[in-house]
Short mmCIF file of C-alpha atoms in Angstrom, two decimals:
data_model
loop_
_atom_site.label_atom_id
_atom_site.label_comp_id
_atom_site.label_asym_id
_atom_site.label_seq_id
_atom_site.Cartn_x
_atom_site.Cartn_y
_atom_site.Cartn_z
CA MET T 12 -12.03 -11.59 9.96
CA PRO T 13 -11.51 -14.37 7.36
CA PHE T 14 -12.61 -13.93 3.82
CA THR T 15 -13.86 -16.53 1.35
CA ALA T 16 -11.27 -18.72 -0.21
CA ILE T 17 -11.03 -17.87 -3.92
CA THR T 18 -9.22 -19.34 -6.94
CA SER T 19 -6.73 -17.53 -9.04
CA ALA T 20 -9.49 -17.37 -11.90
CA VAL T 21 -11.84 -15.34 -9.80
CA LEU T 22 -12.33 -11.79 -11.16
CA LEU T 23 -12.55 -9.86 -7.81
CA LEU T 24 -11.70 -10.58 -4.20
CA THR T 25 -15.03 -10.84 -2.22
CA ALA T 26 -15.25 -10.39 1.46
CA CYS T 27 -17.46 -12.36 3.84
CA GLY T 28 -18.08 -9.12 5.88
CA SER T 29 -16.59 -5.78 6.48
CA GLY T 30 -14.48 -6.81 9.49
CA SER T 31 -13.19 -4.46 12.12
CA GLY T 32 -10.95 -2.60 9.83
CA GLY T 33 -13.37 -2.16 7.04
CA THR T 34 -15.03 1.06 5.93
CA GLY T 35 -18.06 -0.31 4.34
CA GLY T 36 -16.96 0.95 0.96
CA THR T 37 -17.10 4.76 1.67
CA ASP T 38 -14.48 7.31 0.56
CA ALA T 39 -13.23 10.12 2.81
CA SER T 40 -16.26 12.27 2.12
CA GLY T 41 -18.66 9.51 3.10
CA VAL T 42 -19.64 8.82 -0.63
CA ALA T 43 -20.24 5.29 -1.55
CA ALA T 44 -17.36 3.76 -3.26
CA LYS T 45 -19.50 2.81 -6.32
CA ASN T 46 -19.82 6.63 -6.80
CA ALA T 47 -16.26 7.42 -6.42
CA GLY T 48 -15.08 6.53 -9.88
CA ILE T 49 -13.00 3.49 -9.00
CA PRO T 50 -11.71 1.77 -12.20
CA THR T 51 -13.09 -1.63 -12.69
CA THR T 52 -11.32 -2.66 -15.87
CA ASP T 53 -10.35 -6.34 -15.76
CA VAL T 54 -6.63 -6.50 -16.16
CA VAL T 55 -6.04 -9.98 -14.65
CA SER T 56 -8.27 -12.50 -16.05
CA ALA T 57 -6.30 -13.10 -19.22
CA ILE T 58 -2.99 -13.82 -17.36
CA ARG T 59 -1.94 -17.44 -17.57
CA LYS T 60 0.13 -19.74 -15.56
CA ASP T 61 3.93 -19.67 -16.02
CA PRO T 62 5.29 -23.22 -15.37
CA ALA T 63 8.87 -21.91 -14.95
CA ALA T 64 7.66 -19.58 -12.09
CA ALA T 65 5.35 -22.09 -10.68
CA ARG T 66 8.13 -24.71 -10.33
CA LEU T 67 9.84 -22.36 -7.87
CA LEU T 68 7.13 -22.79 -5.29
CA PRO T 69 7.76 -25.24 -2.36
CA ALA T 70 6.51 -28.61 -3.39
CA GLY T 71 2.88 -29.24 -2.85
CA THR T 72 1.88 -25.60 -2.73
CA THR T 73 -1.60 -25.02 -4.13
CA SER T 74 -3.14 -22.50 -1.80
CA LEU T 75 -1.71 -19.48 0.20
CA THR T 76 -3.18 -17.27 2.78
CA VAL T 77 -2.70 -13.54 2.24
CA ALA T 78 -3.36 -10.69 4.71
CA VAL T 79 -4.73 -7.46 3.49
CA SER T 80 -5.58 -4.06 5.19
CA VAL T 81 -8.60 -2.39 3.85
CA GLY T 82 -7.87 1.22 4.19
CA GLY T 83 -11.00 2.57 2.25
CA THR T 84 -9.57 4.55 -0.61
CA PRO T 85 -7.83 3.66 -3.88
CA PRO T 86 -5.30 2.94 -5.29
CA GLY T 87 -5.01 1.08 -2.02
CA THR T 88 -7.24 -1.77 -1.07
CA ALA T 89 -10.96 -0.66 -0.93
CA TYR T 90 -14.48 -1.99 -1.20
CA LEU T 91 -16.48 -1.55 -4.37
CA GLY T 92 -20.13 -0.43 -3.85
CA ASP T 93 -21.36 -3.87 -2.65
CA GLY T 94 -19.34 -3.41 0.54
CA LYS T 95 -17.86 -6.89 -0.05
CA THR T 96 -15.69 -6.88 -3.22
CA LEU T 97 -12.13 -5.73 -2.69
CA THR T 98 -10.44 -3.80 -5.34
CA GLY T 99 -7.21 -1.75 -5.63
CA GLN T 100 -3.70 -1.80 -6.98
CA ASP T 101 -2.57 -4.35 -4.44
CA VAL T 102 -5.51 -6.61 -5.08
CA ASP T 103 -4.65 -6.67 -8.76
CA PHE T 104 -1.06 -7.46 -8.26
CA THR T 105 -1.94 -10.31 -5.80
CA ARG T 106 -4.37 -11.81 -8.17
CA ALA T 107 -2.02 -11.52 -11.06
CA VAL T 108 0.80 -13.26 -9.21
CA ALA T 109 -1.65 -15.99 -8.11
CA ARG T 110 -2.49 -16.56 -11.71
CA VAL T 111 1.06 -16.67 -13.00
CA LEU T 112 1.82 -19.26 -10.17
CA GLY T 113 -1.37 -21.20 -10.59
CA ILE T 114 -2.44 -21.16 -6.84
CA GLU T 115 -5.65 -20.42 -4.89
CA LEU T 116 -5.78 -17.59 -2.42
CA LYS T 117 -7.40 -17.31 0.98
CA VAL T 118 -7.81 -13.54 1.74
CA GLU T 119 -7.99 -12.39 5.40
CA GLN T 120 -8.48 -8.87 6.53
CA ALA T 121 -6.31 -7.41 9.23
CA SER T 122 -5.19 -4.09 10.47
CA PHE T 123 -2.07 -2.79 8.69
CA ASP T 124 0.03 -2.73 11.81
CA ALA T 125 -0.91 -6.30 12.79
CA ILE T 126 0.19 -7.85 9.53
CA LEU T 127 3.95 -7.97 9.62
CA PRO T 128 4.19 -9.13 13.12
CA ALA T 129 1.95 -12.07 12.38
CA LEU T 130 3.90 -13.35 9.45
CA ASP T 131 6.43 -15.03 11.64
CA SER T 132 3.84 -17.18 13.36
CA GLY T 133 2.72 -18.49 10.09
CA LYS T 134 -0.90 -17.19 10.60
CA TYR T 135 -0.41 -15.69 7.03
CA ASP T 136 1.76 -16.83 4.32
CA PHE T 137 2.30 -13.27 3.03
CA GLY T 138 0.97 -9.72 3.26
CA ALA T 139 -0.05 -7.35 0.41
CA SER T 140 -0.92 -3.81 1.70
CA ASN T 141 1.67 -1.50 -0.13
CA PHE T 142 4.46 -2.34 2.41
CA GLY T 143 7.43 0.03 2.04
CA VAL T 144 10.79 -1.73 2.16
CA THR T 145 12.88 -0.26 4.91
CA ASP T 146 16.09 -1.29 6.43
CA GLU T 147 14.41 -1.67 9.91
CA ARG T 148 11.64 -3.88 8.49
CA ARG T 149 14.20 -6.16 6.56
CA LYS T 150 15.73 -7.26 9.85
CA THR T 151 12.51 -9.41 10.39
CA VAL T 152 10.52 -9.50 7.13
CA ASP T 153 11.49 -10.49 3.56
CA PHE T 154 10.08 -8.59 0.64
CA VAL T 155 9.42 -9.11 -3.05
CA THR T 156 9.17 -5.74 -4.79
CA TYR T 157 6.53 -5.04 -7.31
CA VAL T 158 6.25 -1.08 -7.32
CA ASN T 159 8.02 1.95 -6.24
CA ASP T 160 6.05 4.28 -4.19
CA GLY T 161 7.02 6.25 -0.97
CA GLN T 162 6.21 9.03 1.29
CA GLY T 163 4.69 12.42 0.53
CA PHE T 164 2.47 15.26 1.88
CA ALA T 165 -0.89 16.72 1.00
CA THR T 166 -3.15 19.30 2.52
CA ARG T 167 -6.30 21.52 1.93
CA LYS T 168 -6.22 23.93 -0.83
CA ASP T 169 -6.72 26.78 1.50
CA SER T 170 -3.45 25.97 3.39
CA GLU T 171 -0.44 28.12 3.17
CA LEU T 172 1.82 24.99 3.03
CA THR T 173 3.64 24.65 -0.32
CA LYS T 174 6.32 21.97 -0.02
CA ILE T 175 7.58 20.03 2.81
CA THR T 176 11.28 19.55 2.40
CA ASP T 177 12.22 19.66 6.11
CA LEU T 178 10.13 18.27 8.92
CA LYS T 179 10.77 21.45 10.86
CA GLN T 180 8.26 22.94 8.56
CA LEU T 181 5.68 20.84 10.52
CA CYS T 182 6.48 22.24 13.85
CA GLY T 183 3.35 23.11 15.72
CA LEU T 184 0.97 21.43 13.24
CA ASN T 185 -1.15 18.35 13.53
CA VAL T 186 -0.08 15.77 11.04
CA ALA T 187 -2.50 12.83 10.24
CA THR T 188 -1.13 9.44 9.06
CA GLY T 189 -1.65 5.71 9.20
CA ALA T 190 -1.00 3.58 12.27
CA GLY T 191 2.04 1.31 12.01
CA THR T 192 3.23 2.85 8.81
CA THR T 193 6.62 4.13 7.65
CA PHE T 194 5.07 7.58 7.89
CA GLU T 195 4.34 7.14 11.62
CA ALA T 196 7.84 5.83 12.12
CA THR T 197 9.45 8.71 10.25
CA LEU T 198 7.40 11.22 12.09
CA GLU T 199 8.01 9.85 15.65
CA ARG T 200 11.67 9.35 14.98
CA ASN T 201 12.32 12.95 14.01
CA LYS T 202 10.07 14.86 16.42
CA HIS T 203 13.30 16.13 18.09
CA VAL T 204 13.89 18.35 15.12
CA CYS T 205 11.33 20.90 16.53
CA SER T 206 12.77 20.97 20.02
CA ASP T 207 16.17 21.05 18.76
CA ALA T 208 15.13 24.30 16.74
CA GLY T 209 13.55 25.75 19.89
CA LYS T 210 9.89 25.22 18.26
CA LYS T 211 6.74 23.53 19.34
CA ALA T 212 6.61 19.93 18.36
CA TYR T 213 4.26 18.64 15.72
CA ARG T 214 1.50 16.23 16.86
CA VAL T 215 1.26 12.84 14.97
CA GLN T 216 -2.38 11.72 14.71
CA THR T 217 -2.70 8.18 13.70
CA TYR T 218 -5.66 6.35 12.11
CA GLY T 219 -6.31 2.63 11.17
CA GLU T 220 -8.14 3.59 8.00
CA THR T 221 -7.15 5.78 5.05
CA SER T 222 -10.65 7.27 4.93
CA ALA T 223 -10.38 8.47 8.50
CA VAL T 224 -6.91 10.22 7.74
CA TRP T 225 -8.65 12.30 5.12
CA SER T 226 -11.72 13.01 7.18
CA SER T 227 -9.40 14.51 9.90
CA LEU T 228 -7.97 16.79 7.34
CA GLN T 229 -11.26 17.81 5.63
CA GLN T 230 -12.85 18.45 9.11
CA GLY T 231 -9.86 20.65 10.35
CA ARG T 232 -8.67 18.16 12.99
CA SER T 233 -5.32 17.95 11.22
CA ASP T 234 -3.30 20.30 9.13
CA VAL T 235 -1.43 18.00 6.84
CA VAL T 236 -1.47 14.34 5.75
CA MET T 237 1.70 12.13 5.21
CA SER T 238 0.90 9.11 3.17
CA THR T 239 1.84 7.11 0.14
CA ILE T 240 2.67 9.12 -2.97
CA ASN T 241 0.19 7.27 -5.13
CA GLY T 242 -2.44 7.54 -2.44
CA LEU T 243 -2.06 11.19 -2.05
CA ARG T 244 -2.12 11.69 -5.86
CA TYR T 245 -5.35 9.70 -6.24
CA ALA T 246 -7.10 11.42 -3.34
CA VAL T 247 -6.27 14.98 -4.67
CA ALA T 248 -7.47 13.90 -8.19
CA HIS T 249 -10.74 12.55 -6.87
CA GLN T 250 -11.63 14.82 -3.82
CA ASP T 251 -12.34 18.45 -3.99
CA GLY T 252 -10.44 20.97 -1.79
CA LEU T 253 -7.07 19.08 -1.56
CA LYS T 254 -3.70 19.72 -2.94
CA PHE T 255 -0.60 17.59 -3.38
CA LEU T 256 2.48 19.02 -1.80
CA ASN T 257 5.34 17.07 -2.77
CA GLU T 258 7.21 13.67 -2.63
CA TYR T 259 9.37 13.35 0.52
CA HIS T 260 10.99 9.90 0.34
CA ARG T 261 10.78 7.25 -2.26
CA LEU T 262 10.54 3.55 -1.20
CA ASP T 263 10.29 0.29 -2.95
CA VAL T 264 7.10 -1.71 -2.12
CA GLY T 265 6.76 -5.52 -1.89
CA PHE T 266 4.83 -8.49 -0.82
CA ALA T 267 5.85 -9.35 2.72
CA PHE T 268 6.92 -12.69 3.97
CA LYS T 269 8.41 -14.15 7.13
CA LYS T 270 12.11 -13.94 7.20
CA GLY T 271 13.73 -16.79 5.09
CA SER T 272 10.49 -17.70 3.37
CA LYS T 273 10.88 -20.16 0.41
CA LEU T 274 8.02 -18.45 -1.21
CA ALA T 275 10.04 -15.34 -2.25
CA PRO T 276 11.78 -16.75 -5.44
CA ALA T 277 8.45 -17.84 -7.01
CA PHE T 278 6.95 -14.45 -6.28
CA GLN T 279 9.84 -12.60 -7.70
CA ALA T 280 9.75 -14.71 -10.90
CA ALA T 281 5.96 -14.13 -11.06
CA VAL T 282 6.30 -10.28 -10.92
CA ASN T 283 9.15 -10.46 -13.56
CA LYS T 284 6.82 -12.50 -15.75
CA LEU T 285 4.12 -9.67 -15.45
CA LEU T 286 6.79 -7.20 -16.38
CA SER T 287 7.75 -9.08 -19.46
CA ASP T 288 4.29 -9.87 -20.86
CA GLY T 289 2.66 -6.49 -20.49
CA SER T 290 0.30 -7.34 -17.68
CA TYR T 291 2.25 -5.19 -15.24
CA GLU T 292 1.92 -2.04 -17.36
CA ARG T 293 -1.81 -2.67 -17.69
CA ILE T 294 -2.21 -2.85 -13.95
CA LEU T 295 -0.39 0.41 -13.43
CA LYS T 296 -2.28 2.24 -16.19
CA LYS T 297 -5.65 1.18 -14.69
CA TRP T 298 -4.69 2.87 -11.35
CA GLY T 299 -2.89 5.82 -12.82
CA THR T 300 0.41 4.90 -11.18
CA THR T 301 2.69 4.37 -14.15
CA GLY T 302 5.22 6.57 -12.30
CA SER T 303 5.78 3.73 -9.79
CA ALA T 304 6.99 1.30 -12.30
CA ILE T 305 10.11 -0.84 -11.53
CA GLU T 306 12.37 -2.43 -14.16
CA GLU T 307 12.66 -5.72 -12.21
CA SER T 308 11.49 -7.36 -8.97
CA ARG T 309 14.15 -7.80 -6.29
CA VAL T 310 14.10 -9.74 -3.03
CA SER T 311 14.60 -7.50 0.02
CA PRO T 312 16.76 -4.78 -1.52
CA PRO T 313 18.30 -2.07 0.66
CA GLU T 314 16.03 0.97 1.52
CA GLN T 315 15.97 3.45 -1.14
CA ARG T 316 17.75 6.63 -0.05
CA SER T 317 16.77 9.23 -2.44
#
């Protein structure tokens, strides 16, 4: 569903409606987002256009369409209490880059797993939904990195699970994760480890919204969640009865473009400008994700192997 066109000077991204993938601003416990302690500090409005970065845009570029996936829980993209205004770390970085480049944005909501395939058709100019940079994705998509996040695990406090270092530890369990994500791909690709060890396979349960992932865990339909490191840490800090297990695999995260996009150099310069003027650090501090800081933005780097 399309969202209203906005200028880079607008404080918050505002939706025309909740759309099919929206959550109406509720967290995993069904509490309104306005009561979930979502930070609202303005860390973007003071950012000014950088002529050097703007000159790297293709000639005549004044407006771009960005696709976002609204998962329902910070620091990922979520709604504020009005059910229309979008917030989150990716939202702040998108708005910040738009200000550096002096462009307007048209924001469209889409399901996470639909965004990358739609880039090649030109439906969207870029995607901004915490896309991890993998070698498989780099075959068809270009990325401009802005944070380092990755894959991790969390569960209920009453679980006997402590640390997942080998996916064989998941055998026989129900694992909740997001549809179309690197987590789903990792889990599906490695299901054989259980049968290879003579054990019952784990079951992968996928959901289109982050809030639904957490609901499945809290209600006992799943045993463990695999998701973003930052998202897991935020959920554990803001929801009762959860515990973070561990990081599993670090990944760079970037804005996503169709392969060969001429927008990438300008976005890379814009992120590096944010890094140099202090805006970058302010965004991470707002969302409590300073552990995901990068030293410089890169275009489609190889998948991180640590």
